[in-house]
PDB file of C-alpha atoms and ligand atoms in Angstrom:
ATOM      1  CA  MET A  77     -14.291 -16.870 -14.817  1.00 92.00           C
ATOM      2  CA  PRO A  78     -12.434 -13.681 -13.656  1.00 98.00           C
ATOM      3  CA  ARG A  79     -14.533 -10.628 -12.829  1.00 98.00           C
ATOM      4  CA  LYS A  80     -14.078  -7.907 -15.459  1.00 98.00           C
ATOM      5  CA  ILE A  81     -13.068  -4.459 -13.875  1.00 99.00           C
ATOM      6  CA  ILE A  82     -11.834  -1.077 -15.027  1.00 99.00           C
ATOM      7  CA  ILE A  83      -9.975   0.694 -12.246  1.00 99.00           C
ATOM      8  CA  ASP A  84     -10.467   4.515 -12.399  1.00 99.00           C
ATOM      9  CA  THR A  85      -7.733   6.088 -10.044  1.00 98.00           C
ATOM     10  CA  ASP A  86      -5.744   9.059  -8.919  1.00 98.00           C
ATOM     11  CA  PRO A  87      -2.479   7.597  -7.529  1.00 98.00           C
ATOM     12  CA  GLY A  88      -1.995   8.142  -4.677  1.00 95.00           C
ATOM     13  CA  GLN A  89      -0.165   5.716  -2.259  1.00 96.00           C
ATOM     14  CA  ASP A  90      -3.382   3.798  -1.254  1.00 97.00           C
ATOM     15  CA  ASP A  91      -4.393   3.800  -5.003  1.00 98.00           C
ATOM     16  CA  ALA A  92      -1.145   2.073  -5.755  1.00 98.00           C
ATOM     17  CA  VAL A  93      -1.645  -0.681  -3.235  1.00 98.00           C
ATOM     18  CA  ALA A  94      -5.178  -1.065  -4.685  1.00 98.00           C
ATOM     19  CA  ILE A  95      -3.921  -1.411  -8.268  1.00 98.00           C
ATOM     20  CA  LEU A  96      -1.149  -4.038  -7.153  1.00 98.00           C
ATOM     21  CA  LEU A  97      -3.709  -6.114  -5.178  1.00 98.00           C
ATOM     22  CA  ALA A  98      -6.078  -6.198  -8.365  1.00 98.00           C
ATOM     23  CA  LEU A  99      -3.102  -7.215 -10.640  1.00 98.00           C
ATOM     24  CA  ALA A 100      -2.224  -9.866  -8.137  1.00 98.00           C
ATOM     25  CA  SER A 101      -5.712 -11.336  -8.005  1.00 98.00           C
ATOM     26  CA  PRO A 102      -6.734 -14.063 -10.583  1.00 98.00           C
ATOM     27  CA  GLU A 103     -10.442 -13.401  -9.577  1.00 98.00           C
ATOM     28  CA  LEU A 104     -10.155 -10.208 -11.359  1.00 98.00           C
ATOM     29  CA  GLU A 105      -9.405  -9.282 -15.098  1.00 98.00           C
ATOM     30  CA  VAL A 106      -8.203  -5.716 -15.280  1.00 98.00           C
ATOM     31  CA  LEU A 107      -9.557  -4.466 -18.610  1.00 98.00           C
ATOM     32  CA  GLY A 108      -7.740  -1.132 -18.245  1.00 98.00           C
ATOM     33  CA  VAL A 109      -6.667   1.478 -15.837  1.00 99.00           C
ATOM     34  CA  THR A 110      -8.009   5.257 -16.287  1.00 99.00           C
ATOM     35  CA  ALA A 111      -6.384   8.085 -14.517  1.00 98.00           C
ATOM     36  CA  VAL A 112      -8.299  11.097 -13.192  1.00 98.00           C
ATOM     37  CA  ALA A 113      -7.196  14.246 -11.569  1.00 98.00           C
ATOM     38  CA  GLY A 114      -7.408  13.917  -7.767  1.00 98.00           C
ATOM     39  CA  ASN A 115      -4.755  13.569  -5.387  1.00 97.00           C
ATOM     40  CA  VAL A 116      -2.308  15.355  -7.926  1.00 98.00           C
ATOM     41  CA  PRO A 117      -2.934  16.583 -11.392  1.00 98.00           C
ATOM     42  CA  LEU A 118      -3.551  14.226 -14.099  1.00 98.00           C
ATOM     43  CA  ALA A 119      -0.402  14.386 -15.608  1.00 98.00           C
ATOM     44  CA  LEU A 120       1.048  12.797 -12.514  1.00 98.00           C
ATOM     45  CA  THR A 121      -1.783  10.501 -11.821  1.00 98.00           C
ATOM     46  CA  GLU A 122      -1.392   8.795 -15.207  1.00 98.00           C
ATOM     47  CA  LEU A 123       2.369   8.710 -14.783  1.00 98.00           C
ATOM     48  CA  ASN A 124       2.031   7.270 -11.467  1.00 98.00           C
ATOM     49  CA  ALA A 125      -0.564   4.665 -12.626  1.00 98.00           C
ATOM     50  CA  ARG A 126       2.044   3.527 -15.318  1.00 98.00           C
ATOM     51  CA  LYS A 127       4.901   3.400 -12.805  1.00 98.00           C
ATOM     52  CA  ILE A 128       2.691   1.067 -10.686  1.00 98.00           C
ATOM     53  CA  CYS A 129       1.676  -1.283 -13.624  1.00 98.00           C
ATOM     54  CA  GLU A 130       5.402  -1.721 -14.339  1.00 98.00           C
ATOM     55  CA  LEU A 131       6.175  -2.460 -10.740  1.00 98.00           C
ATOM     56  CA  ALA A 132       3.685  -5.163 -10.774  1.00 98.00           C
ATOM     57  CA  GLY A 133       5.264  -6.484 -13.816  1.00 98.00           C
ATOM     58  CA  ARG A 134       2.449  -5.459 -16.094  1.00 98.00           C
ATOM     59  CA  PRO A 135       3.788  -3.172 -18.884  1.00 98.00           C
ATOM     60  CA  ASP A 136       1.051  -4.586 -21.156  1.00 98.00           C
ATOM     61  CA  MET A 137      -1.710  -2.929 -19.026  1.00 98.00           C
ATOM     62  CA  LEU A 138      -3.712  -0.409 -20.889  1.00 98.00           C
ATOM     63  CA  VAL A 139      -3.472   2.907 -19.091  1.00 98.00           C
ATOM     64  CA  PHE A 140      -5.503   6.034 -20.135  1.00 99.00           C
ATOM     65  CA  ALA A 141      -5.664   9.558 -19.085  1.00 98.00           C
ATOM     66  CA  GLY A 142      -9.183  10.824 -18.191  1.00 98.00           C
ATOM     67  CA  CYS A 143     -10.457  14.183 -17.128  1.00 98.00           C
ATOM     68  CA  ALA A 144      -7.980  16.999 -15.945  1.00 98.00           C
ATOM     69  CA  GLU A 145     -10.531  18.991 -13.985  1.00 98.00           C
ATOM     70  CA  PRO A 146     -13.837  18.255 -12.058  1.00 98.00           C
ATOM     71  CA  LEU A 147     -17.122  18.873 -14.002  1.00 98.00           C
ATOM     72  CA  SER A 148     -17.732  22.235 -12.893  1.00 97.00           C
ATOM     73  CA  ARG A 149     -15.274  23.155 -10.183  1.00 97.00           C
ATOM     74  CA  LYS A 150     -11.689  24.175  -9.920  1.00 97.00           C
ATOM     75  CA  LEU A 151      -9.433  21.082  -8.917  1.00 97.00           C
ATOM     76  CA  VAL A 152      -8.509  20.441  -5.386  1.00 96.00           C
ATOM     77  CA  THR A 153      -5.501  18.395  -4.694  1.00 96.00           C
ATOM     78  CA  ALA A 154      -3.921  16.635  -1.783  1.00 92.00           C
ATOM     79  CA  GLU A 155      -0.097  16.942  -2.100  1.00 92.00           C
ATOM     80  CA  HIS A 156      -0.012  17.548   1.695  1.00 89.00           C
ATOM     81  CA  VAL A 157      -1.066  13.874   2.172  1.00 88.00           C
ATOM     82  CA  HIS A 158       0.696  12.179  -0.885  1.00 88.00           C
ATOM     83  CA  GLY A 159       3.817  14.490  -1.625  1.00 91.00           C
ATOM     84  CA  ARG A 160       4.338  16.394  -4.532  1.00 92.00           C
ATOM     85  CA  THR A 161       4.715  13.482  -6.876  1.00 94.00           C
ATOM     86  CA  GLY A 162       1.509  11.850  -5.475  1.00 94.00           C
ATOM     87  CA  LEU A 163       3.615   8.717  -5.114  1.00 96.00           C
ATOM     88  CA  ASP A 164       6.268   9.849  -2.569  1.00 92.00           C
ATOM     89  CA  GLY A 165       8.033   7.252  -0.409  1.00 91.00           C
ATOM     90  CA  PRO A 166       9.808   4.838  -2.863  1.00 92.00           C
ATOM     91  CA  VAL A 167      11.679   6.072  -5.824  1.00 91.00           C
ATOM     92  CA  LEU A 168       9.961   4.206  -8.684  1.00 94.00           C
ATOM     93  CA  PRO A 169      11.503   4.334 -12.133  1.00 94.00           C
ATOM     94  CA  ALA A 170      10.072   6.521 -14.912  1.00 96.00           C
ATOM     95  CA  PRO A 171       7.649   4.038 -16.981  1.00 97.00           C
ATOM     96  CA  THR A 172       8.693   2.911 -20.405  1.00 97.00           C
ATOM     97  CA  MET A 173       5.125   1.571 -21.139  1.00 98.00           C
ATOM     98  CA  PRO A 174       3.124   3.863 -23.237  1.00 98.00           C
ATOM     99  CA  LEU A 175       0.042   5.911 -22.094  1.00 98.00           C
ATOM    100  CA  GLN A 176      -2.798   5.044 -24.455  1.00 98.00           C
ATOM    101  CA  SER A 177      -3.853   7.677 -26.795  1.00 98.00           C
ATOM    102  CA  GLN A 178      -7.606   7.204 -26.395  1.00 98.00           C
ATOM    103  CA  HIS A 179      -9.064   9.392 -23.654  1.00 98.00           C
ATOM    104  CA  GLY A 180     -10.030   7.399 -20.594  1.00 98.00           C
ATOM    105  CA  VAL A 181     -13.756   8.366 -20.735  1.00 99.00           C
ATOM    106  CA  ASP A 182     -13.987   7.065 -24.311  1.00 98.00           C
ATOM    107  CA  PHE A 183     -12.250   3.850 -23.253  1.00 99.00           C
ATOM    108  CA  ILE A 184     -14.959   3.319 -20.448  1.00 99.00           C
ATOM    109  CA  ILE A 185     -17.766   3.935 -22.875  1.00 99.00           C
ATOM    110  CA  GLU A 186     -16.270   1.723 -25.526  1.00 98.00           C
ATOM    111  CA  THR A 187     -15.555  -1.158 -23.373  1.00 98.00           C
ATOM    112  CA  VAL A 188     -18.930  -1.145 -21.631  1.00 98.00           C
ATOM    113  CA  ARG A 189     -20.621  -1.115 -24.834  1.00 98.00           C
ATOM    114  CA  LYS A 190     -18.370  -3.827 -26.405  1.00 98.00           C
ATOM    115  CA  GLN A 191     -18.420  -6.361 -23.274  1.00 98.00           C
ATOM    116  CA  PRO A 192     -21.691  -8.429 -22.814  1.00 98.00           C
ATOM    117  CA  SER A 193     -23.986  -6.373 -20.760  1.00 98.00           C
ATOM    118  CA  GLY A 194     -23.827  -6.503 -16.960  1.00 98.00           C
ATOM    119  CA  THR A 195     -20.229  -7.942 -17.044  1.00 98.00           C
ATOM    120  CA  VAL A 196     -18.011  -4.913 -16.558  1.00 98.00           C
ATOM    121  CA  THR A 197     -17.443  -3.514 -12.928  1.00 99.00           C
ATOM    122  CA  LEU A 198     -16.292  -0.236 -12.298  1.00 99.00           C
ATOM    123  CA  CYS A 199     -13.665   0.313  -9.375  1.00 99.00           C
ATOM    124  CA  THR A 200     -13.393   4.016  -8.525  1.00 99.00           C
ATOM    125  CA  LEU A 201     -10.662   4.986  -6.414  1.00 98.00           C
ATOM    126  CA  GLY A 202     -10.612   8.954  -6.992  1.00 98.00           C
ATOM    127  CA  PRO A 203     -13.039  11.769  -7.774  1.00 98.00           C
ATOM    128  CA  LEU A 204     -15.981  10.472  -9.879  1.00 99.00           C
ATOM    129  CA  THR A 205     -15.451  12.858 -12.898  1.00 99.00           C
ATOM    130  CA  ASN A 206     -14.573  10.099 -15.388  1.00 99.00           C
ATOM    131  CA  ILE A 207     -17.464   8.105 -14.595  1.00 99.00           C
ATOM    132  CA  ALA A 208     -19.977  10.979 -14.402  1.00 99.00           C
ATOM    133  CA  THR A 209     -18.585  12.285 -17.949  1.00 98.00           C
ATOM    134  CA  ALA A 210     -19.010   8.829 -19.512  1.00 98.00           C
ATOM    135  CA  LEU A 211     -22.680   8.736 -18.179  1.00 98.00           C
ATOM    136  CA  GLN A 212     -23.424  12.026 -19.426  1.00 98.00           C
ATOM    137  CA  ARG A 213     -21.814  11.292 -22.929  1.00 98.00           C
ATOM    138  CA  ALA A 214     -23.387   7.798 -23.287  1.00 98.00           C
ATOM    139  CA  PRO A 215     -26.432   7.360 -21.023  1.00 98.00           C
ATOM    140  CA  ASP A 216     -26.938   4.032 -22.593  1.00 98.00           C
ATOM    141  CA  ILE A 217     -23.992   2.418 -20.696  1.00 98.00           C
ATOM    142  CA  ALA A 218     -25.900   3.026 -17.333  1.00 98.00           C
ATOM    143  CA  ASP A 219     -27.780  -0.132 -17.745  1.00 98.00           C
ATOM    144  CA  LYS A 220     -24.904  -2.149 -19.034  1.00 98.00           C
ATOM    145  CA  ILE A 221     -22.448  -1.517 -15.967  1.00 98.00           C
ATOM    146  CA  GLN A 222     -22.502  -4.544 -13.600  1.00 98.00           C
ATOM    147  CA  GLU A 223     -21.793  -2.538 -10.511  1.00 98.00           C
ATOM    148  CA  ILE A 224     -19.657   0.543  -9.294  1.00 99.00           C
ATOM    149  CA  ILE A 225     -17.471  -0.196  -6.105  1.00 99.00           C
ATOM    150  CA  LEU A 226     -16.228   3.215  -4.982  1.00 98.00           C
ATOM    151  CA  MET A 227     -14.151   4.604  -2.310  1.00 99.00           C
ATOM    152  CA  GLY A 228     -15.635   7.753  -1.152  1.00 98.00           C
ATOM    153  CA  GLY A 229     -17.811   9.416   1.314  1.00 98.00           C
ATOM    154  CA  ALA A 230     -18.203   9.358   5.088  1.00 98.00           C
ATOM    155  CA  TYR A 231     -20.920   9.677   7.608  1.00 97.00           C
ATOM    156  CA  PHE A 232     -20.295   8.505  11.257  1.00 96.00           C
ATOM    157  CA  GLU A 233     -16.689   9.026  10.537  1.00 95.00           C
ATOM    158  CA  VAL A 234     -17.140  12.640   9.062  1.00 92.00           C
ATOM    159  CA  GLY A 235     -15.098  14.198   6.695  1.00 96.00           C
ATOM    160  CA  ASN A 236     -11.163  14.232   6.027  1.00 96.00           C
ATOM    161  CA  ILE A 237     -10.966  17.377   3.636  1.00 96.00           C
ATOM    162  CA  THR A 238     -13.730  19.373   5.212  1.00 97.00           C
ATOM    163  CA  PRO A 239     -15.460  18.758   8.483  1.00 97.00           C
ATOM    164  CA  THR A 240     -18.275  16.844   6.516  1.00 98.00           C
ATOM    165  CA  ALA A 241     -16.836  15.774   3.126  1.00 98.00           C
ATOM    166  CA  GLU A 242     -14.383  13.017   2.201  1.00 98.00           C
ATOM    167  CA  PHE A 243     -11.861  13.992  -0.394  1.00 98.00           C
ATOM    168  CA  ASN A 244     -13.207  11.935  -3.563  1.00 98.00           C
ATOM    169  CA  ILE A 245     -16.616  13.192  -3.126  1.00 98.00           C
ATOM    170  CA  TYR A 246     -15.555  16.934  -2.223  1.00 98.00           C
ATOM    171  CA  VAL A 247     -13.198  17.271  -5.242  1.00 98.00           C
ATOM    172  CA  ASP A 248     -16.298  16.556  -7.771  1.00 98.00           C
ATOM    173  CA  PRO A 249     -19.536  16.521  -5.709  1.00 98.00           C
ATOM    174  CA  GLU A 250     -21.689  17.058  -9.031  1.00 98.00           C
ATOM    175  CA  ALA A 251     -20.142  14.023 -10.479  1.00 99.00           C
ATOM    176  CA  ALA A 252     -20.717  11.859  -7.366  1.00 99.00           C
ATOM    177  CA  ASP A 253     -24.391  13.097  -7.486  1.00 98.00           C
ATOM    178  CA  ILE A 254     -24.563  11.945 -11.092  1.00 98.00           C
ATOM    179  CA  VAL A 255     -23.225   8.337 -10.058  1.00 98.00           C
ATOM    180  CA  MET A 256     -25.491   8.080  -7.065  1.00 98.00           C
ATOM    181  CA  LYS A 257     -28.598   8.863  -9.188  1.00 98.00           C
ATOM    182  CA  SER A 258     -27.558   6.690 -12.163  1.00 98.00           C
ATOM    183  CA  GLY A 259     -29.500   3.537 -11.025  1.00 98.00           C
ATOM    184  CA  ILE A 260     -26.266   1.601 -11.402  1.00 98.00           C
ATOM    185  CA  PRO A 261     -25.726  -0.855  -8.242  1.00 98.00           C
ATOM    186  CA  VAL A 262     -23.107   0.971  -6.078  1.00 98.00           C
ATOM    187  CA  VAL A 263     -20.980  -0.497  -3.308  1.00 98.00           C
ATOM    188  CA  MET A 264     -19.707   2.507  -1.147  1.00 98.00           C
ATOM    189  CA  MET A 265     -16.422   2.137   1.026  1.00 98.00           C
ATOM    190  CA  PRO A 266     -16.596   5.281   2.958  1.00 98.00           C
ATOM    191  CA  LEU A 267     -14.087   6.625   5.564  1.00 98.00           C
ATOM    192  CA  ASP A 268     -16.513   4.576   8.131  1.00 98.00           C
ATOM    193  CA  VAL A 269     -14.704   1.451   7.109  1.00 98.00           C
ATOM    194  CA  THR A 270     -11.474   2.694   5.629  1.00 98.00           C
ATOM    195  CA  HIS A 271     -10.655   4.264   8.950  1.00 96.00           C
ATOM    196  CA  LYS A 272     -10.888   0.759  10.448  1.00 97.00           C
ATOM    197  CA  ALA A 273      -8.165  -0.430   8.231  1.00 96.00           C
ATOM    198  CA  LEU A 274      -5.218   1.150   9.569  1.00 95.00           C
ATOM    199  CA  THR A 275      -1.721   0.591   8.780  1.00 94.00           C
ATOM    200  CA  THR A 276       0.441  -0.558  11.711  1.00 93.00           C
ATOM    201  CA  ARG A 277       4.122  -0.973  12.317  1.00 91.00           C
ATOM    202  CA  ALA A 278       3.534  -4.800  12.416  1.00 93.00           C
ATOM    203  CA  ARG A 279       1.317  -4.765   9.009  1.00 95.00           C
ATOM    204  CA  ILE A 280       3.973  -2.676   7.361  1.00 95.00           C
ATOM    205  CA  ASP A 281       6.806  -5.012   8.485  1.00 95.00           C
ATOM    206  CA  ALA A 282       4.823  -7.832   7.001  1.00 96.00           C
ATOM    207  CA  PHE A 283       4.943  -5.949   3.731  1.00 96.00           C
ATOM    208  CA  ARG A 284       8.742  -5.282   4.035  1.00 96.00           C
ATOM    209  CA  LYS A 285       9.362  -8.849   5.122  1.00 97.00           C
ATOM    210  CA  LEU A 286       8.146 -10.111   1.741  1.00 97.00           C
ATOM    211  CA  GLY A 287      11.499  -9.226   0.433  1.00 97.00           C
ATOM    212  CA  THR A 288      10.427  -8.433  -2.954  1.00 97.00           C
ATOM    213  CA  PRO A 289      10.573  -5.034  -5.029  1.00 96.00           C
ATOM    214  CA  VAL A 290       6.748  -4.858  -4.543  1.00 97.00           C
ATOM    215  CA  GLY A 291       6.907  -5.639  -0.987  1.00 97.00           C
ATOM    216  CA  THR A 292       9.584  -3.087  -0.238  1.00 97.00           C
ATOM    217  CA  ALA A 293       7.748  -0.418  -2.421  1.00 97.00           C
ATOM    218  CA  VAL A 294       4.505  -0.904  -0.716  1.00 96.00           C
ATOM    219  CA  ALA A 295       6.258  -0.644   2.719  1.00 96.00           C
ATOM    220  CA  ASN A 296       7.959   2.560   1.667  1.00 95.00           C
ATOM    221  CA  LEU A 297       4.630   3.866   0.117  1.00 94.00           C
ATOM    222  CA  THR A 298       2.667   3.128   3.256  1.00 93.00           C
ATOM    223  CA  ASP A 299       5.492   4.587   5.513  1.00 90.00           C
ATOM    224  CA  PHE A 300       5.193   7.900   3.742  1.00 88.00           C
ATOM    225  CA  PHE A 301       1.499   7.925   3.589  1.00 87.00           C
ATOM    226  CA  GLU A 302       0.704   7.259   7.178  1.00 84.00           C
ATOM    227  CA  ARG A 303       2.627  10.023   8.611  1.00 86.00           C
ATOM    228  CA  PHE A 304      -0.079  12.805   7.726  1.00 85.00           C
ATOM    229  CA  ASP A 305      -2.858  10.818   9.374  1.00 85.00           C
ATOM    230  CA  MET A 306      -1.051   9.594  12.370  1.00 85.00           C
ATOM    231  CA  GLU A 307      -0.231  13.331  13.005  1.00 85.00           C
ATOM    232  CA  LYS A 308      -3.882  14.549  12.442  1.00 86.00           C
ATOM    233  CA  TYR A 309      -5.563  11.721  14.264  1.00 86.00           C
ATOM    234  CA  GLY A 310      -2.985  10.618  16.775  1.00 87.00           C
ATOM    235  CA  SER A 311      -3.462   7.055  15.657  1.00 83.00           C
ATOM    236  CA  ASP A 312      -0.922   4.385  15.350  1.00 82.00           C
ATOM    237  CA  GLY A 313      -1.389   4.048  11.589  1.00 89.00           C
ATOM    238  CA  ALA A 314      -3.111   5.367   8.695  1.00 90.00           C
ATOM    239  CA  PRO A 315      -6.481   4.130   6.908  1.00 95.00           C
ATOM    240  CA  LEU A 316      -5.508   2.245   3.744  1.00 96.00           C
ATOM    241  CA  HIS A 317      -8.500   3.444   1.773  1.00 98.00           C
ATOM    242  CA  ASP A 318      -8.630   2.239  -1.880  1.00 98.00           C
ATOM    243  CA  PRO A 319      -7.528  -1.376  -1.465  1.00 98.00           C
ATOM    244  CA  CYS A 320     -10.842  -1.939   0.323  1.00 98.00           C
ATOM    245  CA  VAL A 321     -12.497  -1.527  -3.107  1.00 99.00           C
ATOM    246  CA  ILE A 322     -10.508  -4.393  -4.478  1.00 99.00           C
ATOM    247  CA  ALA A 323     -10.537  -6.614  -1.425  1.00 98.00           C
ATOM    248  CA  TYR A 324     -14.321  -6.456  -1.338  1.00 98.00           C
ATOM    249  CA  LEU A 325     -14.371  -8.022  -4.908  1.00 98.00           C
ATOM    250  CA  VAL A 326     -11.809 -10.608  -3.978  1.00 98.00           C
ATOM    251  CA  LYS A 327     -13.087 -11.437  -0.432  1.00 98.00           C
ATOM    252  CA  PRO A 328     -16.297  -9.797   0.244  1.00 98.00           C
ATOM    253  CA  GLU A 329     -16.981 -11.702   3.487  1.00 98.00           C
ATOM    254  CA  LEU A 330     -14.353  -9.343   5.074  1.00 98.00           C
ATOM    255  CA  PHE A 331     -16.887  -6.481   4.892  1.00 98.00           C
ATOM    256  CA  LYS A 332     -20.186  -5.517   6.413  1.00 98.00           C
ATOM    257  CA  GLY A 333     -22.521  -2.952   5.318  1.00 98.00           C
ATOM    258  CA  ARG A 334     -26.321  -1.900   4.810  1.00 98.00           C
ATOM    259  CA  ASN A 335     -28.422  -1.264   1.790  1.00 98.00           C
ATOM    260  CA  ILE A 336     -29.492   2.492   2.291  1.00 98.00           C
ATOM    261  CA  ASN A 337     -30.089   5.816   0.468  1.00 98.00           C
ATOM    262  CA  VAL A 338     -27.128   7.927   0.104  1.00 98.00           C
ATOM    263  CA  GLU A 339     -27.300  11.465  -1.562  1.00 98.00           C
ATOM    264  CA  ILE A 340     -24.756  14.163  -2.139  1.00 98.00           C
ATOM    265  CA  GLU A 341     -24.792  17.597  -1.001  1.00 98.00           C
ATOM    266  CA  ILE A 342     -24.099  19.961  -3.979  1.00 98.00           C
ATOM    267  CA  THR A 343     -25.416  23.279  -2.918  1.00 97.00           C
ATOM    268  CA  SER A 344     -24.294  24.302   0.523  1.00 97.00           C
ATOM    269  CA  ASP A 345     -20.850  25.826   0.779  1.00 95.00           C
ATOM    270  CA  LEU A 346     -20.624  24.644   4.484  1.00 98.00           C
ATOM    271  CA  THR A 347     -21.252  20.818   3.816  1.00 98.00           C
ATOM    272  CA  LEU A 348     -20.537  20.433   0.030  1.00 98.00           C
ATOM    273  CA  GLY A 349     -19.631  17.083  -0.819  1.00 98.00           C
ATOM    274  CA  MET A 350     -21.330  15.327   2.135  1.00 98.00           C
ATOM    275  CA  THR A 351     -22.614  11.941   1.571  1.00 98.00           C
ATOM    276  CA  VAL A 352     -26.037  12.197   3.485  1.00 98.00           C
ATOM    277  CA  ALA A 353     -26.497   8.503   4.439  1.00 98.00           C
ATOM    278  CA  ASP A 354     -29.841   7.574   5.501  1.00 98.00           C
ATOM    279  CA  TRP A 355     -28.467   4.776   7.985  1.00 97.00           C
ATOM    280  CA  TRP A 356     -31.672   4.481   9.987  1.00 97.00           C
ATOM    281  CA  GLY A 357     -34.181   4.690   7.119  1.00 97.00           C
ATOM    282  CA  VAL A 358     -35.751   7.851   8.335  1.00 98.00           C
ATOM    283  CA  THR A 359     -36.833   9.067   4.712  1.00 98.00           C
ATOM    284  CA  ASP A 360     -38.659   7.458   2.021  1.00 97.00           C
ATOM    285  CA  ARG A 361     -35.597   7.806  -0.358  1.00 98.00           C
ATOM    286  CA  SER A 362     -34.978   4.497  -1.917  1.00 97.00           C
ATOM    287  CA  ALA A 363     -31.749   2.527  -1.061  1.00 98.00           C
ATOM    288  CA  ASN A 364     -29.133   3.102  -3.795  1.00 98.00           C
ATOM    289  CA  ALA A 365     -26.003   1.973  -2.298  1.00 98.00           C
ATOM    290  CA  LEU A 366     -24.536  -0.724  -0.060  1.00 98.00           C
ATOM    291  CA  PHE A 367     -22.762   1.598   2.563  1.00 98.00           C
ATOM    292  CA  VAL A 368     -20.194  -0.433   4.057  1.00 98.00           C
ATOM    293  CA  GLY A 369     -19.210   0.235   7.656  1.00 98.00           C
ATOM    294  CA  ASP A 370     -17.102  -2.450   8.986  1.00 98.00           C
ATOM    295  CA  LEU A 371     -14.415  -4.957   7.971  1.00 98.00           C
ATOM    296  CA  ASP A 372     -12.172  -7.643   9.465  1.00 98.00           C
ATOM    297  CA  ALA A 373      -8.926  -5.671   9.356  1.00 98.00           C
ATOM    298  CA  ASP A 374      -6.710  -8.571  10.177  1.00 97.00           C
ATOM    299  CA  GLY A 375      -8.004 -10.572   7.327  1.00 98.00           C
ATOM    300  CA  PHE A 376      -7.882  -7.561   4.889  1.00 98.00           C
ATOM    301  CA  TYR A 377      -4.098  -7.303   5.849  1.00 98.00           C
ATOM    302  CA  ALA A 378      -3.565 -10.927   5.586  1.00 97.00           C
ATOM    303  CA  LEU A 379      -5.139 -10.848   2.059  1.00 98.00           C
ATOM    304  CA  LEU A 380      -2.998  -7.917   1.128  1.00 98.00           C
ATOM    305  CA  ALA A 381       0.257  -9.539   2.188  1.00 97.00           C
ATOM    306  CA  GLU A 382      -0.629 -12.980   0.699  1.00 98.00           C
ATOM    307  CA  ARG A 383      -1.615 -11.464  -2.761  1.00 98.00           C
ATOM    308  CA  LEU A 384       1.270  -8.966  -2.933  1.00 98.00           C
ATOM    309  CA  ALA A 385       3.790 -11.770  -2.284  1.00 97.00           C
ATOM    310  CA  ARG A 386       2.593 -13.157  -5.751  1.00 97.00           C
ATOM    311  CA  LEU A 387       3.862 -10.158  -7.497  1.00 96.00           C
TER     312      LEU A 387
HETATM  313  O1  LIG B 478     -10.324  10.319   1.021  1.00 82.67           O
HETATM  314  C1  LIG B 478      -9.513   9.260   0.632  1.00 82.67           C
HETATM  315  C2  LIG B 478      -9.334   9.244  -0.891  1.00 82.67           C
HETATM  316  O2  LIG B 478      -8.772  10.348  -1.415  1.00 82.67           O
HETATM  317  C3  LIG B 478      -8.336   8.137  -1.293  1.00 82.67           C
HETATM  318  O3  LIG B 478      -8.933   7.505  -2.478  1.00 82.67           O
HETATM  319  C4  LIG B 478      -7.196   8.686  -1.587  1.00 82.67           C
HETATM  320  O4  LIG B 478      -6.345   8.054  -2.575  1.00 82.67           O
HETATM  321  C5  LIG B 478      -7.647   9.974  -2.091  1.00 82.67           C
HETATM  322  O5  LIG B 478      -7.987   9.871  -3.433  1.00 82.67           O
HETATM  323 CA1  LIG B 479      -7.491   7.417  -4.381  1.00 82.67          CA
END
């Protein structure tokens, strides 16, 4: 029985690879894709989500627009990483598939209520605004959500948008705080693990060698996406953050983590959006997340190439 998921996303080149991986994996049933403002504004993230679904040959996929702004702060975007369109690299055709008229938050609420309790997993690839808004509007769904697998946070790896905060959490720290205090089982994929999932020339060439429109597009997406991080970190590739969320559901044995308490800084200007991970258990705060710190990077990229070849 495939695992039912909703993908909440702010595409974003790495989001795009994550969505393609999900749509290529028979272990998963994608009930819908909800876009959120993050890397670029909502009008672009919802458009990009539809472009990616059509690239995957899935114009039937339900794509929704969610929240255009964080709960209580001004939107911070990341065009410097993802380009003006949010999906710079390949030229993808304008989508012909429709955007659903229902608000993404209402789709999340309605779907969790309609499906048998404990059978819907939320895979979040961007700021947590849609999820937090859904929990505020419909507190009853917290007990019905099976698990949240989220890309976000950083501890030993420190921040990427400020010295202490990772982008997805920083854009909407209040939303992240609501999610981390919701009682819903959380698997957190922080920069601590995604920075070990670096693209390399060989890994991007493996995508290009697929010789398919998807392989070529993914090679062009990652070619563009890696330039910023390579310059910033002097590394020989860029972290492919969001596909870690999907790969965890398909092949969890690729990852290693620890059940710990993670809280979000929401008051200090200096460390706003920091994920304070009690890795050594020095507080009496109860564990609320599997904080993933390591992965088998070669196995991760082999899975990606094998699955993308199926599209
Ligand atoms: O910090 C990395 C995260 O921010 C990724 O999800 C990337 O797509 C951006 O949303
Ligand atoms: Ca993202």
